[in-house]
C-alpha positions as YAML, in Angstrom:
chain: A
units: angstrom
residues:
- id: 1
  name: MET
  ca: [181.36, 23.07, -13.62]
- id: 2
  name: LYS
  ca: [183.07, 19.68, -13.80]
- id: 3
  name: THR
  ca: [183.84, 20.25, -17.49]
- id: 4
  name: ILE
  ca: [185.48, 23.61, -16.75]
- id: 5
  name: THR
  ca: [187.51, 22.03, -13.95]
- id: 6
  name: LYS
  ca: [188.76, 19.27, -16.28]
- id: 7
  name: ILE
  ca: [189.79, 21.82, -18.91]
- id: 8
  name: LEU
  ca: [191.69, 23.87, -16.32]
- id: 9
  name: LEU
  ca: [193.48, 20.77, -15.05]
- id: 10
  name: LEU
  ca: [194.41, 19.78, -18.61]
- id: 11
  name: ILE
  ca: [195.83, 23.25, -19.32]
- id: 12
  name: LEU
  ca: [197.76, 23.14, -16.03]
- id: 13
  name: PHE
  ca: [199.22, 19.74, -16.94]
- id: 14
  name: CYS
  ca: [200.29, 20.89, -20.41]
- id: 15
  name: VAL
  ca: [201.95, 24.01, -19.00]
- id: 16
  name: SER
  ca: [203.76, 22.03, -16.30]
- id: 17
  name: ALA
  ca: [204.91, 19.37, -18.79]
- id: 18
  name: VAL
  ca: [206.80, 21.90, -20.92]
- id: 19
  name: ASP
  ca: [209.94, 23.27, -19.25]
- id: 20
  name: VAL
  ca: [210.18, 27.04, -19.58]
- id: 21
  name: ASN
  ca: [213.33, 27.42, -17.46]
- id: 22
  name: ALA
  ca: [216.34, 28.13, -19.66]
- id: 23
  name: GLN
  ca: [218.65, 27.16, -16.77]
- id: 24
  name: ASN
  ca: [217.41, 23.57, -16.79]
- id: 25
  name: PHE
  ca: [219.56, 21.08, -18.70]
- id: 26
  name: TYR
  ca: [218.16, 17.78, -19.93]
- id: 27
  name: ARG
  ca: [219.62, 14.44, -20.94]
- id: 28
  name: SER
  ca: [217.85, 11.24, -21.86]
- id: 29
  name: ARG
  ca: [217.58, 8.72, -19.04]
- id: 30
  name: VAL
  ca: [216.29, 5.82, -21.14]
- id: 31
  name: SER
  ca: [214.91, 5.27, -24.61]
- id: 32
  name: GLY
  ca: [211.32, 6.45, -24.81]
- id: 33
  name: ASN
  ca: [208.88, 9.11, -25.96]
- id: 34
  name: TRP
  ca: [210.12, 12.70, -26.02]
- id: 35
  name: THR
  ca: [206.95, 13.99, -24.37]
- id: 36
  name: THR
  ca: [207.12, 11.52, -21.47]
- id: 37
  name: PRO
  ca: [208.84, 13.27, -18.51]
- id: 38
  name: GLY
  ca: [210.29, 9.98, -17.23]
- id: 39
  name: THR
  ca: [212.39, 9.67, -20.40]
- id: 40
  name: TRP
  ca: [214.53, 12.53, -19.09]
- id: 41
  name: GLU
  ca: [216.93, 13.53, -16.37]
- id: 42
  name: LEU
  ca: [216.97, 17.16, -15.29]
- id: 43
  name: SER
  ca: [219.76, 19.37, -13.96]
- id: 44
  name: THR
  ca: [219.17, 22.76, -12.40]
- id: 45
  name: ASN
  ca: [222.87, 23.49, -11.81]
- id: 46
  name: ASN
  ca: [224.47, 23.29, -15.27]
- id: 47
  name: GLY
  ca: [224.93, 19.52, -15.18]
- id: 48
  name: SER
  ca: [226.58, 19.11, -11.78]
- id: 49
  name: THR
  ca: [223.80, 16.89, -10.48]
- id: 50
  name: TRP
  ca: [220.89, 15.14, -12.18]
- id: 51
  name: GLN
  ca: [217.48, 13.89, -11.14]
- id: 52
  name: THR
  ca: [214.70, 12.09, -12.96]
- id: 53
  name: SER
  ca: [212.17, 14.50, -14.42]
- id: 54
  name: THR
  ca: [208.69, 13.86, -13.10]
- id: 55
  name: THR
  ca: [206.63, 16.64, -14.68]
- id: 56
  name: THR
  ca: [208.48, 18.23, -17.61]
- id: 57
  name: TYR
  ca: [210.20, 17.47, -20.90]
- id: 58
  name: PRO
  ca: [212.59, 19.72, -22.85]
- id: 59
  name: THR
  ca: [211.64, 22.34, -25.43]
- id: 60
  name: SER
  ca: [213.43, 25.36, -26.89]
- id: 61
  name: THR
  ca: [212.74, 27.30, -23.69]
- id: 62
  name: ALA
  ca: [214.98, 24.97, -21.68]
- id: 63
  name: GLY
  ca: [218.79, 24.83, -21.70]
- id: 64
  name: ALA
  ca: [221.05, 22.30, -23.44]
- id: 65
  name: VAL
  ca: [219.52, 18.91, -24.30]
- id: 66
  name: THR
  ca: [221.50, 15.70, -24.89]
- id: 67
  name: ILE
  ca: [220.37, 12.34, -26.26]
- id: 68
  name: GLN
  ca: [222.75, 9.95, -24.54]
- id: 69
  name: SER
  ca: [224.68, 7.18, -26.25]
- id: 70
  name: THR
  ca: [222.56, 4.23, -27.54]
- id: 71
  name: HIS
  ca: [219.28, 5.89, -26.52]
- id: 72
  name: ASN
  ca: [216.42, 6.26, -29.02]
- id: 73
  name: VAL
  ca: [214.04, 9.10, -28.18]
- id: 74
  name: THR
  ca: [210.84, 9.18, -30.23]
- id: 75
  name: LEU
  ca: [208.47, 11.98, -31.12]
- id: 76
  name: PRO
  ca: [204.96, 10.48, -31.01]
- id: 77
  name: ALA
  ca: [202.79, 10.69, -34.12]
- id: 78
  name: ASP
  ca: [201.19, 14.10, -34.73]
- id: 79
  name: SER
  ca: [203.24, 15.80, -32.01]
- id: 80
  name: VAL
  ca: [205.24, 19.03, -32.39]
- id: 81
  name: VAL
  ca: [208.30, 19.92, -30.31]
- id: 82
  name: SER
  ca: [210.45, 23.05, -30.55]
- id: 83
  name: ILE
  ca: [214.09, 22.66, -29.52]
- id: 84
  name: ASP
  ca: [217.57, 24.20, -29.74]
- id: 85
  name: GLN
  ca: [220.99, 23.41, -28.24]
- id: 86
  name: LEU
  ca: [220.31, 19.76, -29.06]
- id: 87
  name: VAL
  ca: [223.21, 17.29, -28.97]
- id: 88
  name: LEU
  ca: [223.08, 13.68, -30.16]
- id: 89
  name: ALA
  ca: [225.80, 11.68, -28.43]
- id: 90
  name: ILE
  ca: [227.67, 8.79, -30.07]
- id: 91
  name: ASN
  ca: [225.31, 6.15, -31.52]
- id: 92
  name: SER
  ca: [222.15, 7.87, -30.32]
- id: 93
  name: THR
  ca: [218.90, 8.19, -32.29]
- id: 94
  name: ILE
  ca: [215.92, 10.49, -32.61]
- id: 95
  name: THR
  ca: [212.89, 8.97, -34.34]
- id: 96
  name: LEU
  ca: [210.21, 11.26, -35.74]
- id: 97
  name: ASN
  ca: [206.97, 9.33, -36.12]
- id: 98
  name: ALA
  ca: [204.36, 10.00, -38.80]
- id: 99
  name: SER
  ca: [203.11, 13.61, -38.97]
- id: 100
  name: SER
  ca: [205.35, 14.69, -36.11]
- id: 101
  name: SER
  ca: [207.57, 17.76, -36.39]
- id: 102
  name: MET
  ca: [210.75, 18.78, -34.62]
- id: 103
  name: LEU
  ca: [211.23, 22.55, -34.98]
- id: 104
  name: LEU
  ca: [214.78, 23.82, -34.56]
- id: 105
  name: LYS
  ca: [214.96, 27.28, -32.99]
- id: 106
  name: ASP
  ca: [217.93, 29.63, -32.87]
- id: 107
  name: GLY
  ca: [219.60, 29.65, -29.48]
- id: 108
  name: ALA
  ca: [223.09, 30.13, -28.10]
- id: 109
  name: GLY
  ca: [225.82, 28.34, -30.09]
- id: 110
  name: THR
  ca: [225.13, 25.42, -32.41]
- id: 111
  name: ASP
  ca: [221.45, 24.50, -32.52]
- id: 112
  name: LEU
  ca: [221.89, 20.83, -33.51]
- id: 113
  name: THR
  ca: [225.08, 18.79, -33.07]
- id: 114
  name: MET
  ca: [225.30, 15.19, -34.28]
- id: 115
  name: ASN
  ca: [228.19, 13.01, -33.10]
- id: 116
  name: SER
  ca: [229.59, 9.77, -34.52]
- id: 117
  name: GLY
  ca: [226.96, 7.17, -35.35]
- id: 118
  name: SER
  ca: [224.02, 9.37, -34.41]
- id: 119
  name: VAL
  ca: [220.90, 9.36, -36.57]
- id: 120
  name: ILE
  ca: [217.69, 11.36, -36.97]
- id: 121
  name: THR
  ca: [215.20, 9.10, -38.69]
- id: 122
  name: GLY
  ca: [211.50, 8.47, -39.26]
- id: 123
  name: SER
  ca: [208.72, 9.77, -41.49]
- id: 124
  name: GLY
  ca: [208.12, 12.98, -39.53]
- id: 125
  name: THR
  ca: [209.77, 16.29, -40.42]
- id: 126
  name: LEU
  ca: [212.83, 18.07, -39.09]
- id: 127
  name: LYS
  ca: [212.30, 21.77, -39.75]
- id: 128
  name: THR
  ca: [214.57, 24.74, -39.15]
- id: 129
  name: ASP
  ca: [212.06, 27.24, -37.86]
- id: 130
  name: ALA
  ca: [214.06, 30.44, -37.32]
- id: 131
  name: ASP
  ca: [216.83, 32.37, -39.04]
- id: 132
  name: GLY
  ca: [220.38, 31.79, -37.84]
- id: 133
  name: ILE
  ca: [220.11, 28.02, -37.37]
- id: 134
  name: ALA
  ca: [223.42, 26.09, -37.33]
- id: 135
  name: ILE
  ca: [223.50, 22.30, -37.84]
- id: 136
  name: GLU
  ca: [226.78, 20.49, -37.30]
- id: 137
  name: GLN
  ca: [227.79, 16.89, -37.93]
- id: 138
  name: THR
  ca: [231.09, 15.64, -36.53]
- id: 139
  name: SER
  ca: [231.63, 12.31, -38.31]
- id: 140
  name: THR
  ca: [231.00, 10.47, -41.57]
- id: 141
  name: SER
  ca: [228.86, 7.95, -39.68]
- id: 142
  name: CYS
  ca: [226.12, 10.36, -38.58]
- id: 143
  name: PHE
  ca: [223.25, 11.32, -40.87]
- id: 144
  name: ILE
  ca: [219.69, 12.61, -41.18]
- id: 145
  name: SER
  ca: [217.26, 10.32, -43.00]
- id: 146
  name: THR
  ca: [214.04, 12.09, -42.07]
- id: 147
  name: PRO
  ca: [212.74, 14.85, -44.38]
- id: 148
  name: LEU
  ca: [214.51, 18.17, -43.75]
- id: 149
  name: ARG
  ca: [212.68, 21.44, -44.34]
- id: 150
  name: ILE
  ca: [214.54, 24.75, -44.33]
- id: 151
  name: GLY
  ca: [212.02, 27.20, -42.88]
- id: 152
  name: GLY
  ca: [214.67, 29.61, -41.62]
- id: 153
  name: ASN
  ca: [218.09, 30.67, -42.87]
- id: 154
  name: THR
  ca: [220.32, 27.71, -42.02]
- id: 155
  name: SER
  ca: [223.99, 26.75, -42.24]
- id: 156
  name: ALA
  ca: [225.10, 23.12, -42.35]
- id: 157
  name: SER
  ca: [228.53, 21.52, -42.05]
- id: 158
  name: ASN
  ca: [230.45, 18.39, -41.11]
- id: 159
  name: VAL
  ca: [233.52, 19.52, -39.19]
- id: 160
  name: ASN
  ca: [235.63, 16.39, -39.73]
- id: 161
  name: SER
  ca: [237.27, 15.07, -42.91]
- id: 162
  name: PRO
  ca: [236.05, 14.66, -45.63]
- id: 163
  name: TYR
  ca: [233.71, 17.46, -44.43]
- id: 164
  name: ARG
  ca: [230.51, 16.10, -45.99]
- id: 165
  name: PHE
  ca: [227.15, 16.84, -44.42]
- id: 166
  name: ASP
  ca: [225.00, 13.73, -44.94]
- id: 167
  name: LEU
  ca: [221.27, 14.17, -45.66]
- id: 168
  name: ARG
  ca: [219.51, 11.00, -46.78]
- id: 169
  name: GLY
  ca: [215.94, 12.25, -46.54]
- id: 170
  name: THR
  ca: [214.23, 14.71, -48.83]
- id: 171
  name: LEU
  ca: [215.17, 18.40, -48.73]
- id: 172
  name: THR
  ca: [212.80, 21.35, -49.09]
- id: 173
  name: VAL
  ca: [214.01, 24.95, -49.00]
- id: 174
  name: ASP
  ca: [211.13, 27.34, -48.39]
- id: 175
  name: THR
  ca: [210.53, 30.56, -50.32]
- id: 176
  name: LEU
  ca: [212.81, 33.45, -49.23]
- id: 177
  name: LYS
  ca: [214.89, 31.11, -47.04]
- id: 178
  name: THR
  ca: [218.52, 30.08, -47.54]
- id: 179
  name: LEU
  ca: [220.41, 26.86, -46.94]
- id: 180
  name: THR
  ca: [224.16, 27.55, -46.78]
- id: 181
  name: SER
  ca: [226.90, 24.96, -47.10]
- id: 182
  name: SER
  ca: [229.22, 26.57, -44.58]
- id: 183
  name: ALA
  ca: [232.40, 28.44, -45.49]
- id: 184
  name: GLY
  ca: [235.41, 26.16, -45.85]
- id: 185
  name: SER
  ca: [235.84, 22.92, -47.77]
- id: 186
  name: PHE
  ca: [232.38, 21.76, -46.72]
- id: 187
  name: THR
  ca: [230.04, 19.81, -48.99]
- id: 188
  name: PHE
  ca: [226.32, 19.36, -48.40]
- id: 189
  name: VAL
  ca: [225.40, 15.90, -49.73]
- id: 190
  name: ALA
  ca: [221.72, 15.46, -50.63]
- id: 191
  name: LYS
  ca: [220.80, 11.81, -51.21]
- id: 192
  name: GLY
  ca: [217.05, 12.32, -51.49]
- id: 193
  name: ASP
  ca: [214.80, 14.43, -53.70]
- id: 194
  name: VAL
  ca: [215.23, 18.21, -53.47]
- id: 195
  name: VAL
  ca: [212.68, 21.00, -53.88]
- id: 196
  name: ASN
  ca: [214.29, 24.44, -53.80]
- id: 197
  name: LYS
  ca: [211.93, 27.40, -53.56]
- id: 198
  name: GLY
  ca: [214.48, 29.65, -51.85]
- id: 199
  name: THR
  ca: [218.27, 29.78, -52.14]
- id: 200
  name: ILE
  ca: [221.00, 27.16, -51.89]
- id: 201
  name: ALA
  ca: [224.22, 29.03, -51.16]
- id: 202
  name: GLY
  ca: [227.81, 28.53, -50.08]
- id: 203
  name: GLY
  ca: [229.91, 30.28, -47.50]
- id: 204
  name: ASN
  ca: [232.85, 30.74, -49.89]
- id: 205
  name: SER
  ca: [234.48, 29.39, -53.06]
- id: 206
  name: SER
  ca: [235.36, 26.08, -51.36]
- id: 207
  name: SER
  ca: [231.75, 25.27, -50.46]
- id: 208
  name: ALA
  ca: [229.87, 22.65, -52.48]
- id: 209
  name: PHE
  ca: [226.51, 20.93, -52.89]
- id: 210
  name: SER
  ca: [226.53, 17.32, -54.11]
- id: 211
  name: MET
  ca: [223.26, 16.08, -55.61]
- id: 212
  name: ARG
  ca: [222.84, 12.32, -55.21]
- id: 213
  name: GLY
  ca: [219.06, 12.11, -55.28]
- id: 214
  name: SER
  ca: [216.69, 11.25, -58.12]
- id: 215
  name: ASN
  ca: [214.81, 14.53, -58.57]
- id: 216
  name: PHE
  ca: [215.68, 18.21, -58.23]
- id: 217
  name: VAL
  ca: [212.98, 20.86, -58.67]
- id: 218
  name: ASN
  ca: [214.35, 24.40, -58.67]
- id: 219
  name: THR
  ca: [212.06, 27.41, -58.65]
- id: 220
  name: GLY
  ca: [214.43, 29.50, -56.54]
- id: 221
  name: THR
  ca: [218.15, 30.28, -56.83]
- id: 222
  name: ILE
  ca: [221.23, 28.08, -56.66]
- id: 223
  name: ASN
  ca: [224.45, 30.01, -56.13]
- id: 224
  name: VAL
  ca: [226.60, 27.70, -54.02]
- id: 225
  name: TYR
  ca: [230.03, 27.98, -55.64]
- id: 226
  name: ASN
  ca: [230.37, 24.31, -56.66]
- id: 227
  name: PHE
  ca: [227.31, 22.26, -57.61]
- id: 228
  name: LEU
  ca: [227.98, 18.59, -58.35]
- id: 229
  name: PHE
  ca: [225.74, 15.98, -59.97]
- id: 230
  name: ASP
  ca: [226.95, 12.61, -58.66]
- id: 231
  name: THR
  ca: [224.14, 10.27, -59.72]
- id: 232
  name: THR
  ca: [221.25, 10.10, -62.19]
- id: 233
  name: THR
  ca: [219.05, 13.12, -61.50]
- id: 234
  name: ILE
  ca: [215.98, 14.56, -63.21]
- id: 235
  name: ILE
  ca: [215.93, 18.37, -63.02]
- id: 236
  name: SER
  ca: [213.09, 20.80, -63.66]
- id: 237
  name: GLY
  ca: [211.82, 24.25, -62.75]
- id: 238
  name: ALA
  ca: [212.25, 27.84, -63.92]
- id: 239
  name: GLY
  ca: [214.66, 28.87, -61.15]
- id: 240
  name: ASP
  ca: [218.18, 30.27, -61.53]
- id: 241
  name: TRP
  ca: [221.18, 27.95, -61.74]
- id: 242
  name: ALA
  ca: [223.85, 30.54, -60.92]
- id: 243
  name: SER
  ca: [226.69, 28.57, -59.30]
- id: 244
  name: ALA
  ca: [230.20, 29.46, -60.40]
- id: 245
  name: GLU
  ca: [230.88, 25.81, -61.27]
- id: 246
  name: ILE
  ca: [228.33, 23.13, -62.16]
- id: 247
  name: SER
  ca: [229.73, 19.68, -62.92]
- id: 248
  name: ILE
  ca: [228.25, 16.40, -64.06]
- id: 249
  name: ASN
  ca: [230.75, 13.96, -62.60]
- id: 250
  name: ALA
  ca: [231.73, 10.48, -63.79]
- id: 251
  name: SER
  ca: [228.81, 8.83, -61.97]
- id: 252
  name: GLY
  ca: [226.34, 11.56, -62.90]
- id: 253
  name: GLU
  ca: [223.62, 11.81, -65.52]
- id: 254
  name: VAL
  ca: [221.30, 14.81, -65.78]
- id: 255
  name: LEU
  ca: [217.92, 14.51, -67.51]
- id: 256
  name: LEU
  ca: [215.66, 17.49, -68.10]
- id: 257
  name: ALA
  ca: [211.95, 17.33, -67.23]
- id: 258
  name: SER
  ca: [211.34, 20.93, -68.34]
- id: 259
  name: ASN
  ca: [213.21, 23.71, -70.08]
- id: 260
  name: VAL
  ca: [216.09, 24.89, -67.87]
- id: 261
  name: SER
  ca: [218.26, 28.02, -67.97]
- id: 262
  name: ILE
  ca: [221.91, 27.95, -66.83]
- id: 263
  name: LYS
  ca: [223.69, 31.10, -65.63]
- id: 264
  name: SER
  ca: [226.72, 29.43, -64.07]
- id: 265
  name: THR
  ca: [230.17, 30.66, -65.05]
- id: 266
  name: THR
  ca: [231.17, 27.14, -66.10]
- id: 267
  name: PHE
  ca: [229.07, 24.05, -66.78]
- id: 268
  name: SER
  ca: [231.17, 20.90, -67.27]
- id: 269
  name: ILE
  ca: [230.45, 17.33, -68.29]
- id: 270
  name: LEU
  ca: [233.37, 15.32, -66.93]
- id: 271
  name: THR
  ca: [234.65, 12.00, -68.27]
- id: 272
  name: GLY
  ca: [231.82, 9.49, -67.89]
- id: 273
  name: GLY
  ca: [229.21, 12.17, -67.23]
- id: 274
  name: ILE
  ca: [226.04, 12.42, -69.33]
- id: 275
  name: LEU
  ca: [223.73, 15.33, -70.15]
- id: 276
  name: ASN
  ca: [220.37, 14.28, -71.61]
- id: 277
  name: PRO
  ca: [218.14, 17.24, -72.57]
- id: 278
  name: ASN
  ca: [215.38, 14.66, -72.94]
- id: 279
  name: THR
  ca: [213.44, 16.55, -75.69]
- id: 280
  name: PHE
  ca: [213.61, 19.82, -73.68]
- id: 281
  name: ILE
  ca: [215.79, 22.93, -74.07]
- id: 282
  name: LEU
  ca: [218.83, 23.65, -71.93]
- id: 283
  name: THR
  ca: [219.75, 27.32, -72.37]
- id: 284
  name: PHE
  ca: [223.12, 28.81, -71.49]
- id: 285
  name: ASN
  ca: [222.45, 32.43, -70.63]
- id: 286
  name: GLY
  ca: [225.45, 34.68, -71.26]
- id: 287
  name: THR
  ca: [223.50, 37.92, -71.32]
- id: 288
  name: LEU
  ca: [225.28, 39.45, -68.32]
- id: 289
  name: ALA
  ca: [228.64, 37.64, -68.51]
- id: 290
  name: THR
  ca: [230.40, 35.02, -70.62]
- id: 291
  name: ARG
  ca: [229.42, 31.43, -69.80]
- id: 292
  name: THR
  ca: [231.43, 28.32, -70.66]
- id: 293
  name: PHE
  ca: [229.96, 24.92, -71.51]
- id: 294
  name: ARG
  ca: [232.71, 22.29, -71.45]
- id: 295
  name: VAL
  ca: [232.56, 18.60, -72.40]
- id: 296
  name: TYR
  ca: [235.63, 16.59, -71.42]
- id: 297
  name: GLY
  ca: [236.87, 13.53, -73.27]
- id: 298
  name: GLY
  ca: [234.49, 10.67, -72.53]
- id: 299
  name: GLY
  ca: [231.69, 13.10, -71.64]
- id: 300
  name: LEU
  ca: [228.39, 12.96, -73.53]
- id: 301
  name: SER
  ca: [225.62, 15.39, -74.43]
- id: 302
  name: THR
  ca: [222.92, 13.24, -76.02]
- id: 303
  name: SER
  ca: [220.87, 13.77, -79.17]
- id: 304
  name: SER
  ca: [217.52, 13.87, -77.38]
- id: 305
  name: GLY
  ca: [216.79, 17.56, -76.98]
- id: 306
  name: PHE
  ca: [218.27, 20.98, -77.59]
- id: 307
  name: ILE
  ca: [221.05, 23.26, -76.39]
- id: 308
  name: HIS
  ca: [220.45, 27.00, -76.85]
- id: 309
  name: THR
  ca: [222.88, 29.86, -76.28]
- id: 310
  name: ILE
  ca: [222.02, 33.50, -75.72]
- id: 311
  name: GLY
  ca: [224.53, 36.28, -75.17]
- id: 312
  name: ASN
  ca: [228.21, 35.35, -74.95]
- id: 313
  name: VAL
  ca: [228.78, 31.62, -74.52]
- id: 314
  name: ALA
  ca: [231.92, 29.55, -75.12]
- id: 315
  name: ILE
  ca: [231.55, 25.85, -75.99]
- id: 316
  name: ASP
  ca: [234.71, 23.84, -75.33]
- id: 317
  name: LEU
  ca: [234.43, 20.34, -76.80]
- id: 318
  name: ARG
  ca: [237.55, 18.46, -75.70]
- id: 319
  name: ASN
  ca: [239.18, 15.67, -77.68]
- id: 320
  name: SER
  ca: [237.13, 12.41, -77.52]
- id: 321
  name: SER
  ca: [234.05, 14.19, -76.19]
- id: 322
  name: THR
  ca: [230.63, 13.60, -77.77]
- id: 323
  name: PHE
  ca: [228.36, 16.58, -78.37]
- id: 324
  name: ASP
  ca: [225.31, 15.09, -80.07]
- id: 325
  name: SER
  ca: [222.65, 17.60, -79.00]
- id: 326
  name: ARG
  ca: [221.04, 19.97, -81.47]
- id: 327
  name: LEU
  ca: [222.49, 23.44, -81.00]
- id: 328
  name: THR
  ca: [220.84, 26.79, -81.69]
- id: 329
  name: ILE
  ca: [222.69, 30.08, -81.29]
- id: 330
  name: VAL
  ca: [219.70, 32.29, -80.55]
- id: 331
  name: ASN
  ca: [221.55, 35.59, -80.21]
- id: 332
  name: GLY
  ca: [224.93, 36.97, -79.24]
- id: 333
  name: VAL
  ca: [228.19, 35.15, -79.93]
- id: 334
  name: MET
  ca: [228.88, 31.46, -79.42]
- id: 335
  name: THR
  ca: [232.63, 30.81, -79.42]
- id: 336
  name: SER
  ca: [233.79, 27.30, -80.32]
- id: 337
  name: ARG
  ca: [237.05, 25.86, -79.08]
- id: 338
  name: CYS
  ca: [238.76, 22.59, -78.17]
- id: 339
  name: GLU
  ca: [241.48, 23.06, -75.59]
- id: 340
  name: THR
  ca: [243.09, 19.63, -76.11]
- id: 341
  name: SER
  ca: [245.09, 18.43, -79.13]
- id: 342
  name: PRO
  ca: [244.30, 18.25, -82.04]
- id: 343
  name: PHE
  ca: [242.11, 21.26, -81.10]
- id: 344
  name: ILE
  ca: [239.12, 20.16, -83.21]
- id: 345
  name: SER
  ca: [235.55, 20.56, -81.94]
- id: 346
  name: TYR
  ca: [233.04, 18.07, -83.36]
- id: 347
  name: PHE
  ca: [229.36, 19.00, -83.59]
- id: 348
  name: TYR
  ca: [227.56, 15.75, -84.39]
- id: 349
  name: ASN
  ca: [224.02, 17.08, -84.73]
- id: 350
  name: GLN
  ca: [222.34, 20.04, -86.38]
- id: 351
  name: VAL
  ca: [223.65, 23.53, -85.63]
- id: 352
  name: THR
  ca: [221.48, 26.59, -86.30]
- id: 353
  name: VAL
  ca: [222.68, 30.19, -86.20]
- id: 354
  name: ASP
  ca: [219.69, 32.52, -85.88]
- id: 355
  name: ALA
  ca: [219.49, 35.92, -87.55]
- id: 356
  name: GLY
  ca: [221.76, 38.40, -85.80]
- id: 357
  name: ALA
  ca: [223.68, 35.67, -83.97]
- id: 358
  name: THR
  ca: [227.31, 34.66, -84.54]
- id: 359
  name: PHE
  ca: [229.14, 31.33, -84.65]
- id: 360
  name: ARG
  ca: [232.78, 32.16, -83.86]
- id: 361
  name: VAL
  ca: [235.73, 29.77, -83.98]
- id: 362
  name: ASP
  ca: [238.10, 30.97, -81.29]
- id: 363
  name: ALA
  ca: [241.45, 32.60, -82.02]
- id: 364
  name: GLY
  ca: [244.27, 30.07, -82.26]
- id: 365
  name: SER
  ca: [244.62, 26.83, -84.18]
- id: 366
  name: TYR
  ca: [241.05, 25.79, -83.42]
- id: 367
  name: THR
  ca: [238.79, 23.99, -85.89]
- id: 368
  name: ALA
  ca: [235.03, 23.40, -85.76]
- id: 369
  name: TYR
  ca: [233.77, 20.36, -87.68]
- id: 370
  name: MET
  ca: [230.09, 20.07, -88.56]
- id: 371
  name: GLU
  ca: [229.01, 16.42, -88.73]
- id: 372
  name: GLY
  ca: [225.32, 17.35, -89.00]
- id: 373
  name: ASN
  ca: [223.35, 19.97, -90.90]
- id: 374
  name: PHE
  ca: [224.47, 23.57, -90.48]
- id: 375
  name: LEU
  ca: [221.78, 26.24, -90.92]
- id: 376
  name: ASN
  ca: [223.27, 29.72, -90.92]
- id: 377
  name: ASN
  ca: [221.01, 32.74, -90.82]
- id: 378
  name: GLY
  ca: [223.60, 34.90, -89.11]
- id: 379
  name: THR
  ca: [227.40, 35.09, -89.21]
- id: 380
  name: VAL
  ca: [230.23, 32.56, -89.08]
- id: 381
  name: THR
  ca: [233.59, 34.04, -88.20]
- id: 382
  name: GLY
  ca: [236.99, 33.26, -86.71]
- id: 383
  name: GLY
  ca: [239.13, 34.80, -84.04]
- id: 384
  name: ASN
  ca: [242.20, 35.00, -86.29]
- id: 385
  name: SER
  ca: [243.82, 33.52, -89.40]
- id: 386
  name: SER
  ca: [244.52, 30.20, -87.64]
- id: 387
  name: SER
  ca: [240.84, 29.49, -86.95]
- id: 388
  name: ALA
  ca: [239.15, 27.02, -89.31]
- id: 389
  name: PHE
  ca: [235.63, 26.03, -90.25]
- id: 390
  name: PRO
  ca: [235.65, 23.22, -92.88]
- id: 391
  name: CYS
  ca: [232.74, 24.12, -95.14]
- id: 392
  name: GLN
  ca: [232.01, 20.99, -97.15]
- id: 393
  name: ARG
  ca: [228.72, 19.90, -98.67]
- id: 394
  name: ARG
  ca: [228.14, 17.03, -96.28]
- id: 395
  name: TRP
  ca: [228.38, 19.41, -93.35]
- id: 396
  name: CYS
  ca: [226.70, 22.59, -94.56]
- id: 397
  name: HIS
  ca: [223.06, 23.15, -95.37]
- id: 398
  name: LYS
  ca: [222.38, 23.94, -99.03]
- id: 399
  name: GLN
  ca: [220.79, 27.27, -98.11]
- id: 400
  name: TRP
  ca: [223.80, 29.26, -97.00]
- id: 401
  name: LEU
  ca: [222.30, 32.55, -95.92]
- id: 402
  name: GLY
  ca: [225.11, 34.09, -93.97]
- id: 403
  name: ARG
  ca: [228.81, 34.66, -94.32]
- id: 404
  name: CYS
  ca: [231.41, 31.86, -94.17]
- id: 405
  name: PHE
  ca: [235.10, 32.62, -93.85]
...
């Protein structure tokens, strides 16, 4: 009988500790544990008056919750709290201890707002746990350094210039779920490792995702309009890279850890950027629409690994660029061009044209120079009478099986 009584009292305490009244607002009173009622002040009249909470702490069933300036509220190890309408005031902190989880639910308005200097940190997990979640940062000085898991369709933005959402922890996007960099000139900046099993999207053509972490595993879909590599990143996975624009910027280097297929409209290596296939195959897939692979002057595609093209792919090797990867035109038409004077594309490694495939020098005064072996089992052609393909012994393989113009 005593045991049953203890269990009933424990259940009663747990029920009373969790606030189920959506009219109750909460704000932190002091720094302390989230699940300790005395950490909080409670308002039953929309914030007109406040009193110290003696029996309850906030969850997603309560009203708006604010972590006040300079306070640090901690989720104890192994605890789980559901919350929405959460606001971090200036210079406030939430710490998620080991194995703890904060689950963001979808409520009225923005579900998580972070103001200047606010931080969510710790080794626990911040998880969006419902569709329709909105996370908003309001300053460059606020950030999330705890692991972020997208378990529900989520939009993220920083509403002040330069409009960069700052995630310093790892990012996981669950299967069938979508992380959206909100419409507008918003950029989601990921500074930790990323595992994408779902979709990384953008609200419109001004949205971007900046990868500044060491590893990116993609088994889902990436279709945010602008995808930027801004540091050295190892990529792998059989997912779709379908952004309109993918760029390796001046501070970026991309290394493959598996074969990867690119379906983006344009893939660019900017000045100072490096693409290292790293013994693997990077395939540009132009089966459904023409894709463009562009290397700007000072950009580098290294000799370690392979570039394959299928379907219709244009390769634009600008003046002073270095394209040293081995190229195979598997099928379809690969169109070579250099859109900067003197309009000469240099292929420094072996080029292979498979049977049924075509190497085409684009119409105009474009020239394609082969500095490595050229193995042609298909067709070499030009767009018009101004196109050129210098066919000299030191550039062309002795077994010329196709047609050279």
